Each structure stands twice: as structure tokens, then as C-alpha cells.
mmCIF file of C-alpha atoms and ligand atoms in Angstrom:
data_model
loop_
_atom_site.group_PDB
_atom_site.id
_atom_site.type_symbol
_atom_site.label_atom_id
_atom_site.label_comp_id
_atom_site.label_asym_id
_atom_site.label_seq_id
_atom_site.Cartn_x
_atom_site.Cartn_y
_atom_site.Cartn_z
ATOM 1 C CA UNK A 79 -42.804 54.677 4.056
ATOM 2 C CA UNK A 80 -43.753 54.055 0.441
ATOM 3 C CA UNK A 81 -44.753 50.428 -0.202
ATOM 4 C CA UNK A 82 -46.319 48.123 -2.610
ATOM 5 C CA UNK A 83 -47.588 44.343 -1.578
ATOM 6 C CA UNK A 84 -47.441 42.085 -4.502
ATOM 7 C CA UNK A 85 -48.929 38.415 -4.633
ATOM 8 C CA UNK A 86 -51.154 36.190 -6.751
ATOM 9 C CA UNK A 87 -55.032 36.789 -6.079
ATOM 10 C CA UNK A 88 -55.856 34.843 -3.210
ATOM 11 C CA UNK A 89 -52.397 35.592 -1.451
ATOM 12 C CA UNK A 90 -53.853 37.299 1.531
ATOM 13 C CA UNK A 91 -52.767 40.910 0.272
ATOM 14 C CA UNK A 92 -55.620 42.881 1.580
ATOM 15 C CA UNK A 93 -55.761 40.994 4.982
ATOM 16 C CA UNK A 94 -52.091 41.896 5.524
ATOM 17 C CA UNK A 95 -52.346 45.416 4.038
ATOM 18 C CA UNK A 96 -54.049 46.866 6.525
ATOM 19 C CA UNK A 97 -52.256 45.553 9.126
ATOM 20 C CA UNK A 98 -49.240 46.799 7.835
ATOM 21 C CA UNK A 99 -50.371 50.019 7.011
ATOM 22 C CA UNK A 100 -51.689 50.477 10.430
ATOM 23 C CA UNK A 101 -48.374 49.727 11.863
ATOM 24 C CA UNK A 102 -46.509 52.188 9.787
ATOM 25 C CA UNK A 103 -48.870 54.513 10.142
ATOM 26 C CA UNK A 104 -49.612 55.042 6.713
ATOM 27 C CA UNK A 105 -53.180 54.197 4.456
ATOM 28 C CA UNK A 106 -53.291 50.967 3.205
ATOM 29 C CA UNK A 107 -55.084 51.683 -0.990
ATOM 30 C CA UNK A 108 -56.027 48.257 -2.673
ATOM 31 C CA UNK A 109 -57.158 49.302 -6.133
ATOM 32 C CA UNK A 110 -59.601 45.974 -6.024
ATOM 33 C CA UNK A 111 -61.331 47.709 -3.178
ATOM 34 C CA UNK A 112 -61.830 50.970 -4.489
ATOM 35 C CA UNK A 113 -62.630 49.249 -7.638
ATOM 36 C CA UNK A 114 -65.645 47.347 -5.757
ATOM 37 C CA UNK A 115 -66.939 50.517 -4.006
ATOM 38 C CA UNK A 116 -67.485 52.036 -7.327
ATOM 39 C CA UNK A 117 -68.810 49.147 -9.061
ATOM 40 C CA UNK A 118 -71.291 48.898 -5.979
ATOM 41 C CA UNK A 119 -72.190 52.818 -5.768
ATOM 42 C CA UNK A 120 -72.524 52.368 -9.553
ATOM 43 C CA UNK A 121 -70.585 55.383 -10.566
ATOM 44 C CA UNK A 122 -69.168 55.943 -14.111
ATOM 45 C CA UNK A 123 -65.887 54.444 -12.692
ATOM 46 C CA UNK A 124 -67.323 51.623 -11.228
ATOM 47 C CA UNK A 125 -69.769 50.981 -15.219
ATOM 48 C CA UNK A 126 -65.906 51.058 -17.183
ATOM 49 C CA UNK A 127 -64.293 48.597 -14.248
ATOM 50 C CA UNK A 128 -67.295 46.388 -13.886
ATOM 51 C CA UNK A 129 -66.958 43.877 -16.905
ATOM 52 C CA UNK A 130 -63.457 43.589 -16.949
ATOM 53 C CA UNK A 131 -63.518 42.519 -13.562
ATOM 54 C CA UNK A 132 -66.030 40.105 -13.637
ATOM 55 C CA UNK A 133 -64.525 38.699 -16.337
ATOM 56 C CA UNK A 134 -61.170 38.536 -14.500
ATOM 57 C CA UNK A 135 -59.161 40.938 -16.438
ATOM 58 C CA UNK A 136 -57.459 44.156 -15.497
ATOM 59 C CA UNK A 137 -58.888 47.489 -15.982
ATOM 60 C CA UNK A 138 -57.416 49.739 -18.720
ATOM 61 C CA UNK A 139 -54.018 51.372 -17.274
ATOM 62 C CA UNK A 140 -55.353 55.002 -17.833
ATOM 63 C CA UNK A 141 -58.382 54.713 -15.755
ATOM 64 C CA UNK A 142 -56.528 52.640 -13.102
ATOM 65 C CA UNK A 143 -53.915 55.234 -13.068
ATOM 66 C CA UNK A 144 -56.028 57.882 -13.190
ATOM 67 C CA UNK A 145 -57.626 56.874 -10.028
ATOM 68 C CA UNK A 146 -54.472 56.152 -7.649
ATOM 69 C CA UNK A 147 -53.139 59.446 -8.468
ATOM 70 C CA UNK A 148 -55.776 60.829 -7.157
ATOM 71 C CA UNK A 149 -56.517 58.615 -4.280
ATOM 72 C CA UNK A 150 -52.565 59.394 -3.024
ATOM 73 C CA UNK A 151 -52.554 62.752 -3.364
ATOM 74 C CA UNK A 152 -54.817 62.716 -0.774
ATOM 75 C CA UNK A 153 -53.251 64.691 2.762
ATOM 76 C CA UNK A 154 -53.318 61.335 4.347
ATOM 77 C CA UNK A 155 -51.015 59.434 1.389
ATOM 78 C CA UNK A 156 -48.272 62.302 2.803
ATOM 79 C CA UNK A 157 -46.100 60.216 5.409
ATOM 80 C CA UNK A 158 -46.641 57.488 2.858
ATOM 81 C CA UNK A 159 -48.953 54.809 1.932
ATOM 82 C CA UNK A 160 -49.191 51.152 1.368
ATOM 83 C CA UNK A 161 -50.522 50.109 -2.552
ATOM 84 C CA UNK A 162 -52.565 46.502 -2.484
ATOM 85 C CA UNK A 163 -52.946 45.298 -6.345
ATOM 86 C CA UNK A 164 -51.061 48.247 -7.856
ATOM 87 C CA UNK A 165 -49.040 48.170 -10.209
ATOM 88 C CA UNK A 166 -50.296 45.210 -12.037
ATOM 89 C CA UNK A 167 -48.383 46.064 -15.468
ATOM 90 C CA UNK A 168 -44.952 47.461 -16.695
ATOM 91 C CA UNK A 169 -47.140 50.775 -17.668
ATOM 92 C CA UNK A 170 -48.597 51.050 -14.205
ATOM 93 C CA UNK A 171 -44.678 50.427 -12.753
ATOM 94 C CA UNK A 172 -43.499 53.340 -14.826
ATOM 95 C CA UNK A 173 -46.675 55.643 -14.012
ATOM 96 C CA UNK A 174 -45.962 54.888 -10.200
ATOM 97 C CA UNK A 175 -42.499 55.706 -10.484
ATOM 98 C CA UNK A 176 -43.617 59.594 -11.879
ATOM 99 C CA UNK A 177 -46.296 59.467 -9.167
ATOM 100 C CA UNK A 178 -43.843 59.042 -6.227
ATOM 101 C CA UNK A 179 -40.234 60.732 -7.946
ATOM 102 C CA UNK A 180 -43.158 63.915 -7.921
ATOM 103 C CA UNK A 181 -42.866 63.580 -4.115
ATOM 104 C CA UNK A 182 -39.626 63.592 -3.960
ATOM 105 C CA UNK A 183 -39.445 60.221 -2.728
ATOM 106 C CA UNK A 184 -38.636 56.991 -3.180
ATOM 107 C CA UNK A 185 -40.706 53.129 -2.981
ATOM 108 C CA UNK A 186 -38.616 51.791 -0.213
ATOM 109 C CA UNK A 187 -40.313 48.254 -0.386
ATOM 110 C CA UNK A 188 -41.732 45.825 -2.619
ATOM 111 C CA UNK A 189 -43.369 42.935 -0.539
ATOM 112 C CA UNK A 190 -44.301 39.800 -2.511
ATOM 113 C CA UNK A 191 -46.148 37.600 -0.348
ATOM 114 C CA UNK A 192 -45.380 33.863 -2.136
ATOM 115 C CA UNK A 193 -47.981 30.702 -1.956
ATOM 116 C CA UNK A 194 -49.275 27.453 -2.747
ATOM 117 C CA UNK A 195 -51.209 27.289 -5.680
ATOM 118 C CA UNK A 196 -53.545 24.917 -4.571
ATOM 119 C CA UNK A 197 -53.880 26.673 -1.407
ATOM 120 C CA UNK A 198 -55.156 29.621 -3.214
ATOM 121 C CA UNK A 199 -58.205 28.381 -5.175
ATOM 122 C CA UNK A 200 -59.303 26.853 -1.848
ATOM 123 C CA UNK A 201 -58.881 30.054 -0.215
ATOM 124 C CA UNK A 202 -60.642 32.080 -3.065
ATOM 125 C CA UNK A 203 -63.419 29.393 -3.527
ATOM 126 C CA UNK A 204 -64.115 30.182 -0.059
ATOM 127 C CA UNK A 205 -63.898 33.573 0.283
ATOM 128 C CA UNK A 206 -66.416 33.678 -2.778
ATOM 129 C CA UNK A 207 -69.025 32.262 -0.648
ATOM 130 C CA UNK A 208 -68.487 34.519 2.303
ATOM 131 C CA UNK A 209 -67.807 37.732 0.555
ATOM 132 C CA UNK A 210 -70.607 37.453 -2.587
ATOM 133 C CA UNK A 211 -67.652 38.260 -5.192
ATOM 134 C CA UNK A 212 -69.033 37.945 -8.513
ATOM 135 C CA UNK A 213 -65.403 37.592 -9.872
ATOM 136 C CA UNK A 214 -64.539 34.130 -7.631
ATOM 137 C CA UNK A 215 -66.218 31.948 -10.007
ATOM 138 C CA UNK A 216 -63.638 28.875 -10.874
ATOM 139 C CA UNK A 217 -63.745 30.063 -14.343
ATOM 140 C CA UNK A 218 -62.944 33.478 -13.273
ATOM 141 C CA UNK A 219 -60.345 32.589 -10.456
ATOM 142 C CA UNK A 220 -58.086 30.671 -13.414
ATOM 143 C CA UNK A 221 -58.382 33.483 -15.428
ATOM 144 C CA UNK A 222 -56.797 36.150 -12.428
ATOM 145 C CA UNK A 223 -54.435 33.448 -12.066
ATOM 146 C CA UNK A 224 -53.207 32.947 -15.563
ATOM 147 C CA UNK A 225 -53.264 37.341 -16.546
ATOM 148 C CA UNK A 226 -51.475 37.653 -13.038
ATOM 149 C CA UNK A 227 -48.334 35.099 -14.388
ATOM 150 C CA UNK A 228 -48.650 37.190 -17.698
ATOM 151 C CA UNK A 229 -48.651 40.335 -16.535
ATOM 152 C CA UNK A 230 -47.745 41.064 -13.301
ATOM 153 C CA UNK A 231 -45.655 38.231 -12.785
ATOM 154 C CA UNK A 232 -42.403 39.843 -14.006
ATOM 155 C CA UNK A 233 -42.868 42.963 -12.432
ATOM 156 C CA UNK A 234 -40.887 41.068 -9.469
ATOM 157 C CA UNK A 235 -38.153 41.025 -11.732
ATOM 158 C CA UNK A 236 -37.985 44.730 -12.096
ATOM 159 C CA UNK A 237 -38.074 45.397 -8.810
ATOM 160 C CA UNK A 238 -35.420 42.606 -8.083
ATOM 161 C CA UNK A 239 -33.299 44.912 -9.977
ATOM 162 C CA UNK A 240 -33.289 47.778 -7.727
ATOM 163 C CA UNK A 241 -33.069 46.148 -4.681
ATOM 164 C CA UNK A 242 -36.617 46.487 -2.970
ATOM 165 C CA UNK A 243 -37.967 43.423 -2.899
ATOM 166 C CA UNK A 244 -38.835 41.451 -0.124
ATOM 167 C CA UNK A 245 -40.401 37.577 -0.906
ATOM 168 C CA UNK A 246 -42.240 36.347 2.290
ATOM 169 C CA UNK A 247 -43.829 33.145 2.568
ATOM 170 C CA UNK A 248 -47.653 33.700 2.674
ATOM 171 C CA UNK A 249 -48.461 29.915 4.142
ATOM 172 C CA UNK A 250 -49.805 29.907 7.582
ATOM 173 C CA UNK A 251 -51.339 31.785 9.989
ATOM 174 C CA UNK A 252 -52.045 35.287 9.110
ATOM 175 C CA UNK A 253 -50.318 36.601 12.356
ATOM 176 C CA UNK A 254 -47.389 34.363 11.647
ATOM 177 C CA UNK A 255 -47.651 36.162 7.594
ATOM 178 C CA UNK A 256 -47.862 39.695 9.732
ATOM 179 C CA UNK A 257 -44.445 38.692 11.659
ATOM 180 C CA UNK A 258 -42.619 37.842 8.992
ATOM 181 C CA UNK A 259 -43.369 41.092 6.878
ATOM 182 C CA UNK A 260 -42.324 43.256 9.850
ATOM 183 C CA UNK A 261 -39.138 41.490 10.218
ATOM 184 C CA UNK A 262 -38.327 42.140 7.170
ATOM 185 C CA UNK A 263 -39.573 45.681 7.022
ATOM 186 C CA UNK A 264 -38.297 47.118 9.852
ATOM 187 C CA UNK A 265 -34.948 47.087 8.467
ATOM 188 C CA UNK A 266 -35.481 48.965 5.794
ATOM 189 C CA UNK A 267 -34.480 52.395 5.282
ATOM 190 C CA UNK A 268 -37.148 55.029 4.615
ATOM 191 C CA UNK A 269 -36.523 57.842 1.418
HETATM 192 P P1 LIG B 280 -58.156 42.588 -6.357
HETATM 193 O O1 LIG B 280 -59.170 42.739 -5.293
HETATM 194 O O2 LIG B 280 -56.880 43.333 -6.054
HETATM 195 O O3 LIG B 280 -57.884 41.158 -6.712
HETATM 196 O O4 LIG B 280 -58.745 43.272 -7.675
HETATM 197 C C1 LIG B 280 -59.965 42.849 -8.241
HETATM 198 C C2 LIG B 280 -60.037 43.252 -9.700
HETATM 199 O O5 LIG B 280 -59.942 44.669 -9.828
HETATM 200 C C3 LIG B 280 -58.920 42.710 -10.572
HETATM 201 O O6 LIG B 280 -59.162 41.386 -11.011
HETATM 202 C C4 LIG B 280 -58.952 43.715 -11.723
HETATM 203 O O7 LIG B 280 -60.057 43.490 -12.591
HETATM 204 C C5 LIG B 280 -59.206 45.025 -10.989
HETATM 205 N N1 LIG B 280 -57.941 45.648 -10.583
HETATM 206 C C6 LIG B 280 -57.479 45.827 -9.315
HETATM 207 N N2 LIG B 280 -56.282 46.427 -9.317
HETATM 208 C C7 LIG B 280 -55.959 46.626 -10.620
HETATM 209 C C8 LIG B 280 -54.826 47.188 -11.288
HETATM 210 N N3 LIG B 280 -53.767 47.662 -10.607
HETATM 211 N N4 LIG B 280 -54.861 47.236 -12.643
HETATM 212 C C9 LIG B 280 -55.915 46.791 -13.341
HETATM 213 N N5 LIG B 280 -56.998 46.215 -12.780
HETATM 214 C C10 LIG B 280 -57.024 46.133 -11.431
#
């Protein structure tokens, strides 16, 4: 199972991701995360990401690419894996595409998990004060919001096109979230 979860920040991406990944029995790779490891180990990887995420922009496509292509052709990305915040631009769609046509595969699934936009800044205003993020300022949260309209936004679109998405409402419980991506997962047909 190839997949990709798509929402605005604050959607509950990562929260479901693993869970989903778990299920299928596939990795679950949020670029955010592996961003924030880096930036936190303080390797070369992490100095290039570090201002563009505090600032709430998106890291230059080559060194994002870079990086997943590497982190899925890891053994364990073989049955498959689960991408959390990747793509994030039209370049990044295309690069995916060559990642995964390599394999011989397809992506079966594009989820896009759909929510209130005033529920989100509550929900990232909060998880700034458990989590420490030094990117959930307000000023920084508006900015994720307006570059994900810009630029992710219409990535949807694309994937409209070929038939593989999947919008679930992202209101409400997380387990009730969880249910409603399987239902609509299970169906699908794996390349
Ligand atoms: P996230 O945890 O997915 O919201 O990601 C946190 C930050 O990491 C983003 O605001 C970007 O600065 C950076 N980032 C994560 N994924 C990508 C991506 N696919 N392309 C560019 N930047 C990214």
C-alpha cells in the first residue's frame, strides 16, 4: 500500500499516520518529523531546514526530496509506506511519481483529512504549549496556513484527476477520524 495523507497543518495528520500505517502494516514517514530530529541532533540537514521552518515556510524541494528518497528506499518502505507532509508542491508530486513508478508501483491513495479553520489554530495553539514547537507561534501558524492554500492546496486537484483521492472529515474524535479513513481505505485496490 502506497499512500500519502494530505491536510492543512493542524489537521491531525501525524496522529492518524501512524495509526494507519500500523494497520497496513507499512511505516508511517512525516517529513516534519524527520525534519525536527535533524534540526534537534543539529546535523547539516537539520542547519538548511531550521530557518525555513521556523519561519513557516517549506524547505527547498531538492533537499526535501533528497531526503524521502532515501528514507523509502529503506527495506522497510518495501510492502509500502504511508508519506505525512509529502508532497507539499507540484515539483515534489512529480519527484514522487519517479520515486514510486521506480518500484514498479503505483500511489493507490491520497487521503485528505478536511477541517475547521478555527478548529485548527486552537488545536495548534495548543499543541505549541505541550510539544515546545518553535514554529506554533500565531505569526508562524498563519503563515503554514496561508503557503499551505498556495502551494499545496491544489495538489488535491491533481490527484482528483487520477482518481485517488479520498476527502475525510477530520472533526471529532480521533478514533472516530481513524474509522472513517479505514472505511474508506479498505476498499481500495493495492498496485
Ligand atoms: P509538519 O510537521 O509536517 O507540519 O512540517 C513542519 C515543517 O517542516 C513545515 O512547516 C516545513 O517547514 C517543513 N516540511 C515538512 N514537510 C515538508 C515538505 N514536504 N516540503 C517542504 N518542507 C516541509
Amino acid at each position: 500500500m502506497r499512500l500519502i495523507l494530505m491536510g492543512p497543518p493542524g489537521a491531525g495528520k501525524g496522529t492518524q499516520a501512524k495509526v494507519v500505517a500500523d494497520h497496513f502494516g507499512i511505516p508511517a514517514i512525516s517529513t516534519g518529523d524527520i525534519f525536527r530530529a535533524n534540526v534537534s541532533q543539529g546535523t547539516p540537514l537539520g542547519k538548511k531546514a531550521q530557518e525555513y521552518m521556523d519561519a513557516g515556510e517549506y524547505v527547498p524541494d531538492e533537499v526535501t526530496n533528497l531526503m524521502v528518497r532515501a528514507r523509502i528506499d529503506e527495506p522497510d518502505a518495501d510492502p509500502g509506506f504511508l508519506l505525512d507532509g509529502y508532497p507539499r508542491t507540484l515539483a515534489q508530486v512529480e519527484e514522487l511519481d519517479g520515486m514510486i513508478r521506480h518500484t514498479g508501483h503505483e500511489l493507490d491513495a491520497a487521503v485528505v483529512l478536511t477541517v475547521d479553520p478555527d478548529e485548527i489554530v486552537a488545536r495548534l495553539v495548543q499543541r505549541a504549549e505541550v510539544e515546545g514547537r518553535t514554529d506554533d507561534t500565531e505569526e508562524v501558524v498563519r503563515r503554514r496556513q496561508e503557503v499551505y492554500v498556495e502551494q499545496t492546496e491544489p495538489l488535491i486537484e491533481v490527484y482528483r484527476r487520477r482518481g485517488i483521492v479520498h476527502e475525510i472529515d477530520g472533526m471529532g474524535a480521533v478514533e472516530e477520524v481513524t474509522k472513517r479513513i479505514f472505511c474508506a481505505l479498505d476498499v481500495v485496490p493495492q498496485s
